mmCIF file of C-alpha atoms in Angstrom:
data_model
loop_
_atom_site.group_PDB
_atom_site.id
_atom_site.type_symbol
_atom_site.label_atom_id
_atom_site.label_comp_id
_atom_site.label_asym_id
_atom_site.label_seq_id
_atom_site.Cartn_x
_atom_site.Cartn_y
_atom_site.Cartn_z
ATOM 1 C CA MET A 599 0.000 0.000 0.000
ATOM 2 C CA LYS A 600 2.866 2.346 0.855
ATOM 3 C CA SER A 601 4.239 1.994 -2.674
ATOM 4 C CA TYR A 602 1.171 3.856 -3.960
ATOM 5 C CA ILE A 603 1.538 6.872 -1.664
ATOM 6 C CA LEU A 604 4.057 8.786 -3.801
ATOM 7 C CA PRO A 605 2.323 8.112 -7.165
ATOM 8 C CA ARG A 606 -1.031 9.169 -5.714
ATOM 9 C CA TYR A 607 0.493 12.309 -4.233
ATOM 10 C CA VAL A 608 2.150 13.368 -7.505
ATOM 11 C CA ILE A 609 -0.941 12.466 -9.543
ATOM 12 C CA ARG A 610 -3.221 14.455 -7.228
ATOM 13 C CA SER A 611 -0.958 17.497 -7.328
ATOM 14 C CA ALA A 612 -0.731 17.417 -11.133
ATOM 15 C CA LEU A 613 -4.464 16.736 -11.531
ATOM 16 C CA LEU A 614 -5.582 19.659 -9.345
ATOM 17 C CA ALA A 615 -3.159 22.030 -11.055
ATOM 18 C CA MET A 616 -4.227 20.913 -14.559
ATOM 19 C CA LEU A 617 -7.900 21.147 -13.622
ATOM 20 C CA GLY A 618 -7.441 24.679 -12.283
ATOM 21 C CA ALA A 619 -5.448 25.771 -15.350
ATOM 22 C CA VAL A 620 -7.864 24.292 -17.913
ATOM 23 C CA VAL A 621 -10.982 25.634 -16.193
ATOM 24 C CA GLY A 622 -9.363 29.047 -15.628
ATOM 25 C CA LEU A 623 -8.303 29.458 -19.257
ATOM 26 C CA TRP A 624 -11.677 28.153 -20.427
ATOM 27 C CA LEU A 625 -13.646 30.662 -18.347
ATOM 28 C CA LEU A 626 -11.377 33.548 -19.367
ATOM 29 C CA GLN A 627 -11.844 32.712 -23.036
ATOM 30 C CA MET A 628 -15.629 32.597 -22.651
ATOM 31 C CA ILE A 629 -15.641 35.985 -20.892
ATOM 32 C CA PHE A 630 -13.477 37.595 -23.586
ATOM 33 C CA ALA A 631 -15.554 35.966 -26.348
ATOM 34 C CA TYR A 632 -18.772 37.297 -24.779
ATOM 35 C CA LEU A 633 -17.301 40.799 -24.544
ATOM 36 C CA ALA A 634 -16.313 40.562 -28.223
ATOM 37 C CA GLU A 635 -19.884 39.535 -29.120
ATOM 38 C CA LEU A 636 -21.250 42.679 -27.483
ATOM 39 C CA GLU A 637 -20.073 44.632 -30.534
ATOM 40 C CA ASN A 638 -22.627 42.720 -32.640
ATOM 41 C CA ILE A 639 -25.612 43.489 -30.403
ATOM 42 C CA ASN A 640 -28.591 44.948 -32.285
ATOM 43 C CA ASP A 641 -32.379 44.648 -32.392
ATOM 44 C CA SER A 642 -32.307 41.086 -33.720
ATOM 45 C CA TYR A 643 -29.185 39.879 -31.861
ATOM 46 C CA THR A 644 -29.746 40.548 -28.165
ATOM 47 C CA LEU A 645 -27.599 40.121 -25.054
ATOM 48 C CA GLY A 646 -29.402 36.848 -24.387
ATOM 49 C CA ASP A 647 -28.630 35.583 -27.891
ATOM 50 C CA ALA A 648 -24.961 36.429 -27.389
ATOM 51 C CA LEU A 649 -24.944 34.591 -24.056
ATOM 52 C CA TRP A 650 -26.522 31.484 -25.592
ATOM 53 C CA PHE A 651 -24.084 31.664 -28.512
ATOM 54 C CA ILE A 652 -21.098 31.666 -26.138
ATOM 55 C CA PHE A 653 -22.677 28.843 -24.122
ATOM 56 C CA TYR A 654 -22.945 26.665 -27.235
ATOM 57 C CA ARG A 655 -19.403 27.626 -28.297
ATOM 58 C CA SER A 656 -17.982 26.672 -24.885
ATOM 59 C CA PRO A 657 -17.152 23.057 -25.899
ATOM 60 C CA TYR A 658 -15.033 24.435 -28.749
ATOM 61 C CA PHE A 659 -13.185 26.752 -26.333
ATOM 62 C CA LEU A 660 -12.626 23.846 -23.920
ATOM 63 C CA VAL A 661 -11.061 21.642 -26.590
ATOM 64 C CA GLN A 662 -8.853 24.512 -27.753
ATOM 65 C CA PHE A 663 -7.413 25.156 -24.280
ATOM 66 C CA ILE A 664 -6.947 21.617 -22.973
ATOM 67 C CA PRO A 665 -3.385 21.254 -24.401
ATOM 68 C CA THR A 666 -2.217 24.628 -23.043
ATOM 69 C CA GLY A 667 -4.031 24.026 -19.748
ATOM 70 C CA ALA A 668 -2.380 20.627 -19.334
ATOM 71 C CA LEU A 669 1.015 22.199 -20.062
ATOM 72 C CA LEU A 670 0.458 25.024 -17.569
ATOM 73 C CA GLY A 671 -1.012 22.679 -14.951
ATOM 74 C CA ALA A 672 1.948 20.306 -15.185
ATOM 75 C CA VAL A 673 4.372 23.186 -14.661
ATOM 76 C CA ILE A 674 2.435 24.497 -11.655
ATOM 77 C CA GLY A 675 1.804 21.082 -10.079
ATOM 78 C CA LEU A 676 5.360 19.806 -10.428
ATOM 79 C CA GLY A 677 6.750 23.279 -9.731
ATOM 80 C CA LEU A 678 5.049 23.409 -6.334
ATOM 81 C CA LEU A 679 6.556 20.014 -5.509
ATOM 82 C CA ALA A 680 9.960 21.306 -6.595
ATOM 83 C CA ASN A 681 9.542 24.473 -4.495
ATOM 84 C CA ASN A 682 9.107 22.301 -1.409
ATOM 85 C CA SER A 683 12.130 20.178 -2.399
ATOM 86 C CA GLU A 684 9.851 17.150 -2.680
ATOM 87 C CA LEU A 685 11.099 16.309 -6.168
ATOM 88 C CA VAL A 686 14.673 16.431 -4.908
ATOM 89 C CA ILE A 687 13.803 13.975 -2.135
ATOM 90 C CA MET A 688 12.117 11.645 -4.615
ATOM 91 C CA ARG A 689 15.163 11.723 -6.878
ATOM 92 C CA ALA A 690 17.440 11.106 -3.903
ATOM 93 C CA ALA A 691 15.289 8.105 -2.958
ATOM 94 C CA GLY A 692 16.136 6.555 -6.308
ATOM 95 C CA ILE A 693 12.960 7.376 -8.225
ATOM 96 C CA SER A 694 13.840 8.074 -11.834
ATOM 97 C CA LEU A 695 13.000 11.327 -13.566
ATOM 98 C CA TYR A 696 10.890 9.643 -16.235
ATOM 99 C CA ARG A 697 8.933 7.702 -13.623
ATOM 100 C CA ILE A 698 7.879 10.965 -11.971
ATOM 101 C CA ILE A 699 6.963 12.378 -15.380
ATOM 102 C CA GLY A 700 4.900 9.244 -16.046
ATOM 103 C CA TRP A 701 2.918 9.899 -12.877
ATOM 104 C CA ALA A 702 2.326 13.490 -13.981
ATOM 105 C CA MET A 703 1.126 12.312 -17.394
ATOM 106 C CA LEU A 704 -1.625 10.117 -15.964
ATOM 107 C CA PRO A 705 -3.936 13.084 -15.158
ATOM 108 C CA ALA A 706 -3.266 14.389 -18.670
ATOM 109 C CA LEU A 707 -4.847 11.188 -20.009
ATOM 110 C CA LEU A 708 -8.086 12.218 -18.298
ATOM 111 C CA PHE A 709 -8.105 15.487 -20.242
ATOM 112 C CA VAL A 710 -7.235 13.587 -23.408
ATOM 113 C CA ALA A 711 -10.367 11.468 -22.874
ATOM 114 C CA ILE A 712 -12.435 14.606 -22.213
ATOM 115 C CA SER A 713 -11.108 16.226 -25.388
ATOM 116 C CA LEU A 714 -11.890 13.173 -27.534
ATOM 117 C CA GLY A 715 -15.347 12.833 -25.969
ATOM 118 C CA VAL A 716 -16.214 16.494 -26.530
ATOM 119 C CA ASN A 717 -14.930 16.355 -30.130
ATOM 120 C CA GLN A 718 -16.952 13.223 -30.850
ATOM 121 C CA PHE A 719 -20.261 13.883 -29.090
ATOM 122 C CA ALA A 720 -20.720 17.445 -27.786
ATOM 123 C CA LEU A 721 -18.925 19.716 -30.262
ATOM 124 C CA PRO A 722 -20.902 18.892 -33.465
ATOM 125 C CA ILE A 723 -24.273 19.417 -31.754
ATOM 126 C CA ALA A 724 -23.167 22.536 -29.847
ATOM 127 C CA ASN A 725 -21.726 24.143 -32.988
ATOM 128 C CA GLN A 726 -24.956 23.398 -34.841
ATOM 129 C CA TYR A 727 -26.964 25.288 -32.191
ATOM 130 C CA ALA A 728 -24.442 28.160 -32.209
ATOM 131 C CA HIS A 729 -24.669 28.500 -35.999
ATOM 132 C CA ALA A 730 -28.464 28.375 -35.756
ATOM 133 C CA ILE A 731 -28.446 31.398 -33.433
ATOM 134 C CA LYS A 732 -26.241 33.326 -35.850
ATOM 135 C CA SER A 733 -28.368 32.301 -38.824
ATOM 136 C CA ASP A 734 -31.632 33.330 -37.147
ATOM 137 C CA THR A 735 -30.256 36.765 -36.289
ATOM 138 C CA ALA A 736 -28.245 37.373 -39.485
ATOM 139 C CA LYS A 737 -30.990 39.174 -41.412
ATOM 140 C CA ASN A 738 -29.798 41.896 -43.713
ATOM 141 C CA ARG A 739 -26.173 40.877 -43.202
ATOM 142 C CA LEU A 740 -23.691 39.120 -45.440
ATOM 143 C CA VAL A 741 -22.936 35.559 -44.367
ATOM 144 C CA THR A 742 -20.399 32.978 -45.490
ATOM 145 C CA ILE A 743 -21.729 30.717 -48.249
ATOM 146 C CA ASN A 744 -21.137 27.027 -47.682
ATOM 147 C CA GLY A 745 -23.198 23.867 -47.964
ATOM 148 C CA TYR A 746 -23.767 21.250 -50.643
ATOM 149 C CA TRP A 747 -23.441 22.193 -54.314
ATOM 150 C CA SER A 748 -24.022 19.921 -57.287
ATOM 151 C CA VAL A 749 -24.009 20.524 -61.048
ATOM 152 C CA THR A 750 -25.678 18.039 -63.406
ATOM 153 C CA ASP A 751 -25.931 18.059 -67.193
ATOM 154 C CA GLU A 752 -29.393 17.412 -68.606
ATOM 155 C CA GLU A 753 -31.039 17.634 -72.019
ATOM 156 C CA THR A 754 -32.497 21.005 -71.043
ATOM 157 C CA GLY A 755 -29.124 22.388 -69.931
ATOM 158 C CA LYS A 756 -27.238 22.493 -66.639
ATOM 159 C CA LYS A 757 -28.988 22.149 -63.295
ATOM 160 C CA ILE A 758 -27.290 23.626 -60.232
ATOM 161 C CA THR A 759 -28.518 22.558 -56.798
ATOM 162 C CA TYR A 760 -27.558 24.251 -53.532
ATOM 163 C CA ILE A 761 -28.483 23.022 -50.034
ATOM 164 C CA ASN A 762 -27.605 25.215 -47.082
ATOM 165 C CA TYR A 763 -28.486 22.768 -44.297
ATOM 166 C CA ALA A 764 -28.935 19.019 -43.956
ATOM 167 C CA ASP A 765 -29.034 16.695 -40.976
ATOM 168 C CA SER A 766 -28.348 12.973 -40.779
ATOM 169 C CA ASP A 767 -32.098 12.193 -40.618
ATOM 170 C CA GLY A 768 -32.680 13.583 -44.112
ATOM 171 C CA LYS A 769 -34.133 16.994 -43.278
ATOM 172 C CA LEU A 770 -33.049 19.819 -45.598
ATOM 173 C CA GLY A 771 -33.178 23.565 -45.126
ATOM 174 C CA GLN A 772 -32.967 26.422 -47.669
ATOM 175 C CA ILE A 773 -32.766 24.582 -50.976
ATOM 176 C CA LYS A 774 -32.092 26.466 -54.212
ATOM 177 C CA GLN A 775 -32.025 25.121 -57.740
ATOM 178 C CA TYR A 776 -31.067 26.902 -60.960
ATOM 179 C CA GLN A 777 -31.620 25.799 -64.558
ATOM 180 C CA LEU A 778 -29.154 27.147 -67.165
ATOM 181 C CA LEU A 779 -29.404 26.946 -70.946
ATOM 182 C CA ASP A 780 -26.367 28.178 -72.912
ATOM 183 C CA SER A 781 -25.129 29.940 -69.740
ATOM 184 C CA ASN A 782 -28.438 31.812 -69.424
ATOM 185 C CA LEU A 783 -30.704 31.411 -66.408
ATOM 186 C CA THR A 784 -34.086 30.019 -67.467
ATOM 187 C CA HIS A 785 -35.583 28.669 -64.254
ATOM 188 C CA ALA A 786 -34.996 28.963 -60.493
ATOM 189 C CA ILE A 787 -36.698 27.647 -57.374
ATOM 190 C CA GLN A 788 -36.214 28.190 -53.664
ATOM 191 C CA ALA A 789 -37.664 25.854 -51.044
ATOM 192 C CA GLY A 790 -37.864 26.398 -47.321
ATOM 193 C CA LYS A 791 -37.372 22.767 -46.301
ATOM 194 C CA GLY A 792 -37.223 19.208 -47.552
ATOM 195 C CA ILE A 793 -38.013 15.781 -46.070
ATOM 196 C CA TYR A 794 -36.305 12.586 -47.222
ATOM 197 C CA GLN A 795 -38.602 9.960 -48.765
ATOM 198 C CA PRO A 796 -36.955 6.561 -48.134
ATOM 199 C CA ASP A 797 -39.675 4.652 -50.035
ATOM 200 C CA ASN A 798 -39.352 6.641 -53.274
ATOM 201 C CA GLN A 799 -35.830 5.782 -54.396
ATOM 202 C CA GLN A 800 -35.455 6.084 -58.170
ATOM 203 C CA ASP A 801 -32.692 4.156 -60.022
ATOM 204 C CA GLY A 802 -30.130 4.645 -57.257
ATOM 205 C CA ARG A 803 -31.091 8.303 -56.744
ATOM 206 C CA TYR A 804 -32.520 9.540 -53.447
ATOM 207 C CA VAL A 805 -35.740 11.550 -53.269
ATOM 208 C CA TRP A 806 -36.750 14.454 -51.009
ATOM 209 C CA GLN A 807 -40.145 16.145 -50.803
ATOM 210 C CA LEU A 808 -39.709 19.920 -50.876
ATOM 211 C CA SER A 809 -42.258 22.354 -49.453
ATOM 212 C CA ASP A 810 -42.892 26.117 -49.371
ATOM 213 C CA ILE A 811 -41.474 26.674 -52.869
ATOM 214 C CA ASP A 812 -41.043 29.953 -54.718
ATOM 215 C CA GLU A 813 -40.502 29.466 -58.445
ATOM 216 C CA ILE A 814 -39.307 31.825 -61.207
ATOM 217 C CA ALA A 815 -39.348 31.063 -64.950
ATOM 218 C CA ILE A 816 -37.552 33.292 -67.457
ATOM 219 C CA ASN A 817 -38.564 33.073 -71.119
ATOM 220 C CA ALA A 818 -39.369 35.233 -74.158
ATOM 221 C CA GLN A 819 -42.615 36.398 -72.536
ATOM 222 C CA GLY A 820 -40.726 37.734 -69.506
ATOM 223 C CA VAL A 821 -40.413 36.631 -65.882
ATOM 224 C CA GLN A 822 -43.147 34.480 -64.359
ATOM 225 C CA LYS A 823 -43.409 33.943 -60.619
ATOM 226 C CA ASN A 824 -45.224 31.085 -58.937
ATOM 227 C CA HIS A 825 -45.636 29.584 -55.451
ATOM 228 C CA THR A 826 -45.869 25.802 -55.152
ATOM 229 C CA VAL A 827 -46.856 23.805 -52.084
ATOM 230 C CA SER A 828 -44.565 20.836 -52.776
ATOM 231 C CA ARG A 829 -42.425 19.060 -55.363
ATOM 232 C CA SER A 830 -39.751 16.349 -55.382
ATOM 233 C CA LEU A 831 -35.970 16.680 -55.477
ATOM 234 C CA THR A 832 -33.633 13.848 -56.506
ATOM 235 C CA LEU A 833 -29.950 13.666 -55.567
ATOM 236 C CA PRO A 834 -27.290 11.055 -56.381
ATOM 237 C CA ILE A 835 -26.080 10.683 -52.772
ATOM 238 C CA ALA A 836 -27.634 9.467 -49.509
ATOM 239 C CA PRO A 837 -28.995 11.806 -46.786
ATOM 240 C CA ASN A 838 -26.081 11.218 -44.429
ATOM 241 C CA ASP A 839 -23.628 12.098 -47.219
ATOM 242 C CA VAL A 840 -25.492 15.343 -47.911
ATOM 243 C CA HIS A 841 -25.253 16.066 -44.186
ATOM 244 C CA LEU A 842 -21.478 15.551 -44.250
ATOM 245 C CA LEU A 843 -21.017 17.798 -47.282
ATOM 246 C CA THR A 844 -22.945 20.724 -45.771
ATOM 247 C CA LYS A 845 -20.853 20.892 -42.580
ATOM 248 C CA GLU A 846 -17.599 22.687 -41.841
ATOM 249 C CA PRO A 847 -14.707 20.403 -40.729
ATOM 250 C CA GLU A 848 -14.682 21.762 -37.157
ATOM 251 C CA ASP A 849 -18.394 20.912 -36.843
ATOM 252 C CA LEU A 850 -17.877 17.215 -37.575
ATOM 253 C CA SER A 851 -16.955 14.429 -35.180
ATOM 254 C CA LEU A 852 -14.048 12.076 -35.785
ATOM 255 C CA THR A 853 -16.325 9.374 -37.182
ATOM 256 C CA ASP A 854 -18.045 11.915 -39.449
ATOM 257 C CA LEU A 855 -14.688 13.175 -40.721
ATOM 258 C CA TYR A 856 -13.645 9.588 -41.451
ATOM 259 C CA ALA A 857 -16.920 8.986 -43.303
ATOM 260 C CA HIS A 858 -16.375 12.238 -45.220
ATOM 261 C CA GLY A 859 -12.939 11.013 -46.293
ATOM 262 C CA LYS A 860 -14.396 7.722 -47.568
ATOM 263 C CA LEU A 861 -17.073 9.654 -49.475
ATOM 264 C CA MET A 862 -14.455 11.890 -51.096
ATOM 265 C CA LYS A 863 -12.371 8.855 -52.034
ATOM 266 C CA HIS A 864 -15.431 7.176 -53.559
ATOM 267 C CA GLN A 865 -16.057 10.313 -55.633
ATOM 268 C CA GLU A 866 -12.342 10.416 -56.589
ATOM 269 C CA SER A 867 -11.968 13.790 -54.912
ATOM 270 C CA ARG A 868 -10.527 15.139 -51.658
ATOM 271 C CA SER A 869 -10.956 17.940 -49.143
ATOM 272 C CA ILE A 870 -7.656 18.831 -47.484
ATOM 273 C CA ARG A 871 -9.465 20.909 -44.854
ATOM 274 C CA HIS A 872 -11.417 17.860 -43.693
ATOM 275 C CA GLU A 873 -8.371 15.590 -43.832
ATOM 276 C CA LEU A 874 -6.360 18.069 -41.768
ATOM 277 C CA ALA A 875 -9.160 18.401 -39.186
ATOM 278 C CA PHE A 876 -9.392 14.590 -38.937
ATOM 279 C CA TRP A 877 -5.694 14.077 -38.266
ATOM 280 C CA GLN A 878 -5.464 17.020 -35.844
ATOM 281 C CA LYS A 879 -8.367 15.671 -33.784
ATOM 282 C CA LEU A 880 -7.105 12.081 -33.932
ATOM 283 C CA LEU A 881 -3.568 13.077 -32.871
ATOM 284 C CA SER A 882 -4.685 15.529 -30.164
ATOM 285 C CA PRO A 883 -3.885 13.024 -27.326
ATOM 286 C CA PHE A 884 -0.248 12.923 -28.407
ATOM 287 C CA ALA A 885 -0.204 16.737 -28.566
ATOM 288 C CA VAL A 886 -1.309 16.951 -24.922
ATOM 289 C CA LEU A 887 1.225 14.352 -23.754
ATOM 290 C CA SER A 888 4.066 15.995 -25.683
ATOM 291 C CA LEU A 889 3.296 19.339 -24.030
ATOM 292 C CA VAL A 890 3.285 17.716 -20.578
ATOM 293 C CA LEU A 891 6.733 16.325 -21.404
ATOM 294 C CA VAL A 892 7.922 19.815 -22.321
ATOM 295 C CA ALA A 893 6.363 21.176 -19.109
ATOM 296 C CA SER A 894 8.335 18.638 -17.070
ATOM 297 C CA SER A 895 11.574 19.871 -18.627
ATOM 298 C CA PHE A 896 10.834 23.361 -17.239
ATOM 299 C CA VAL A 897 10.519 22.021 -13.683
ATOM 300 C CA PHE A 898 13.481 19.728 -13.195
ATOM 301 C CA GLY A 899 16.654 21.617 -12.486
ATOM 302 C CA SER A 900 17.763 24.305 -10.098
ATOM 303 C CA LEU A 901 15.009 26.642 -8.894
ATOM 304 C CA ARG A 902 17.632 29.264 -8.012
ATOM 305 C CA SER A 903 18.171 30.108 -11.681
ATOM 306 C CA GLN A 904 14.463 30.229 -12.535
ATOM 307 C CA GLY A 905 11.595 30.737 -10.136
ATOM 308 C CA LEU A 906 8.144 29.204 -10.521
ATOM 309 C CA GLY A 907 6.734 32.433 -11.961
ATOM 310 C CA ILE A 908 9.277 32.453 -14.777
ATOM 311 C CA ARG A 909 8.516 28.801 -15.505
ATOM 312 C CA VAL A 910 4.771 29.541 -15.715
ATOM 313 C CA VAL A 911 5.459 32.360 -18.191
ATOM 314 C CA LEU A 912 7.680 30.042 -20.239
ATOM 315 C CA ALA A 913 4.917 27.438 -20.211
ATOM 316 C CA LEU A 914 2.360 29.936 -21.518
ATOM 317 C CA LEU A 915 4.743 31.079 -24.245
ATOM 318 C CA THR A 916 5.420 27.455 -25.189
ATOM 319 C CA GLY A 917 1.686 26.753 -25.383
ATOM 320 C CA LEU A 918 1.192 29.765 -27.661
ATOM 321 C CA LEU A 919 4.174 28.738 -29.790
ATOM 322 C CA PHE A 920 2.771 25.213 -30.169
ATOM 323 C CA SER A 921 -0.632 26.631 -31.152
ATOM 324 C CA TYR A 922 0.930 28.958 -33.736
ATOM 325 C CA LEU A 923 3.087 26.132 -35.098
ATOM 326 C CA THR A 924 -0.002 23.922 -35.452
ATOM 327 C CA ASP A 925 -1.811 26.706 -37.324
ATOM 328 C CA LEU A 926 1.236 27.327 -39.524
ATOM 329 C CA THR A 927 1.628 23.679 -40.539
ATOM 330 C CA GLY A 928 -2.114 23.573 -41.219
ATOM 331 C CA PHE A 929 -1.861 26.591 -43.517
ATOM 332 C CA VAL A 930 1.088 24.966 -45.313
ATOM 333 C CA ALA A 931 -0.988 21.811 -45.921
ATOM 334 C CA LEU A 932 -3.917 23.855 -47.254
ATOM 335 C CA ALA A 933 -1.724 26.071 -49.454
ATOM 336 C CA THR A 934 0.532 23.394 -50.920
ATOM 337 C CA GLY A 935 -1.611 20.248 -50.739
ATOM 338 C CA PHE A 936 1.182 18.510 -48.804
ATOM 339 C CA SER A 937 0.187 15.506 -46.680
ATOM 340 C CA PRO A 938 -2.216 16.643 -43.891
ATOM 341 C CA LEU A 939 -1.017 13.713 -41.750
ATOM 342 C CA VAL A 940 2.595 14.886 -41.905
ATOM 343 C CA MET A 941 1.631 18.511 -41.224
ATOM 344 C CA ALA A 942 -0.577 17.473 -38.279
ATOM 345 C CA ILE A 943 2.082 15.285 -36.664
ATOM 346 C CA LEU A 944 5.037 17.639 -37.272
ATOM 347 C CA PRO A 945 4.357 20.013 -34.304
ATOM 348 C CA ILE A 946 3.941 16.998 -32.008
ATOM 349 C CA ILE A 947 7.266 15.501 -33.099
ATOM 350 C CA ILE A 948 9.030 18.856 -32.633
ATOM 351 C CA SER A 949 7.493 19.187 -29.155
ATOM 352 C CA LEU A 950 8.498 15.636 -28.170
ATOM 353 C CA LEU A 951 12.070 16.072 -29.382
ATOM 354 C CA ALA A 952 12.390 19.407 -27.581
ATOM 355 C CA GLY A 953 11.056 17.877 -24.357
ATOM 356 C CA VAL A 954 13.364 14.851 -24.485
ATOM 357 C CA TYR A 955 16.368 17.037 -25.339
ATOM 358 C CA LEU A 956 15.768 19.408 -22.418
ATOM 359 C CA LEU A 957 15.165 16.558 -19.973
ATOM 360 C CA GLU A 958 18.327 14.722 -21.050
ATOM 361 C CA LYS A 959 20.265 17.956 -20.703
ATOM 362 C CA LYS A 960 19.021 18.531 -17.151
ATOM 363 C CA SER A 961 19.447 14.925 -16.082
ATOM 364 C CA LYS A 962 23.190 15.043 -16.736
#
């Protein structure tokens, strides 16, 4: 039983420090984000809307600050032990440096699990609600255009279909369709919503029933407007695939990003943004552990040359540097088309090598 006293003591110290650092950074980010949203307050976007928007964005902020929080918490937790000469006593008792670091990494695994869980289950739903608040209050403002686009060649010309929103159950929102003949617009419709019809599949194409349709026809007689209660829409891909193609990479879970990659491969295409997001989320546990290793290298050594305050500042700067390096490698992958896997793992390898180098230097 006594052999578990030291590991439990180190683990508890690191866990409490990491928990305090992660929660503190998380709350600060939410406060600053809410203050930034106050600039957008108007008649349609109220203080309550801004508060709900930040609430739904909070899982995203949590995931973003877990690596830096784990780094800062490891420095503080181990630093307090070093201040009291407890690490020196452990080393003198024959406990190896890497064994102590292993104990400190165990609480980091808890935050790794939290990060993966939030990315998989909470983040996609929370981001959907946050975007819904912005969409409902974005009247008379320019918004970013994304969603599902398809272009098909028919006997009557080209047909362009745009879907702004789709969920995995087959519900569509804001559907637009344009008919072009010799690059001239001849017909356009806009539907408020669509419901998937699983029993009406036609030759491998999937059918939706659209409702609340505004229709415009352009011909030699002029422009004719019409309102239709319902009509059908056929697409070559399944409802879940439409759902994947209408979402931004950060709004998708790991399993959705993997399914998106398979869909792109099946269509002999690729989306580097989605590939990069997949590998960054999948490798996030190693990012957290590599930063804890770097944090440990700040603690071991003489406290006379560097106090705990200086080490905390160095930890924050290292966390920012790692974040900027991750963003930089991501931009390189997007700009050059270079392997997203390599660009996602490169900051982690650099962090691990730096941590091992500093620890080996201080252990001599």
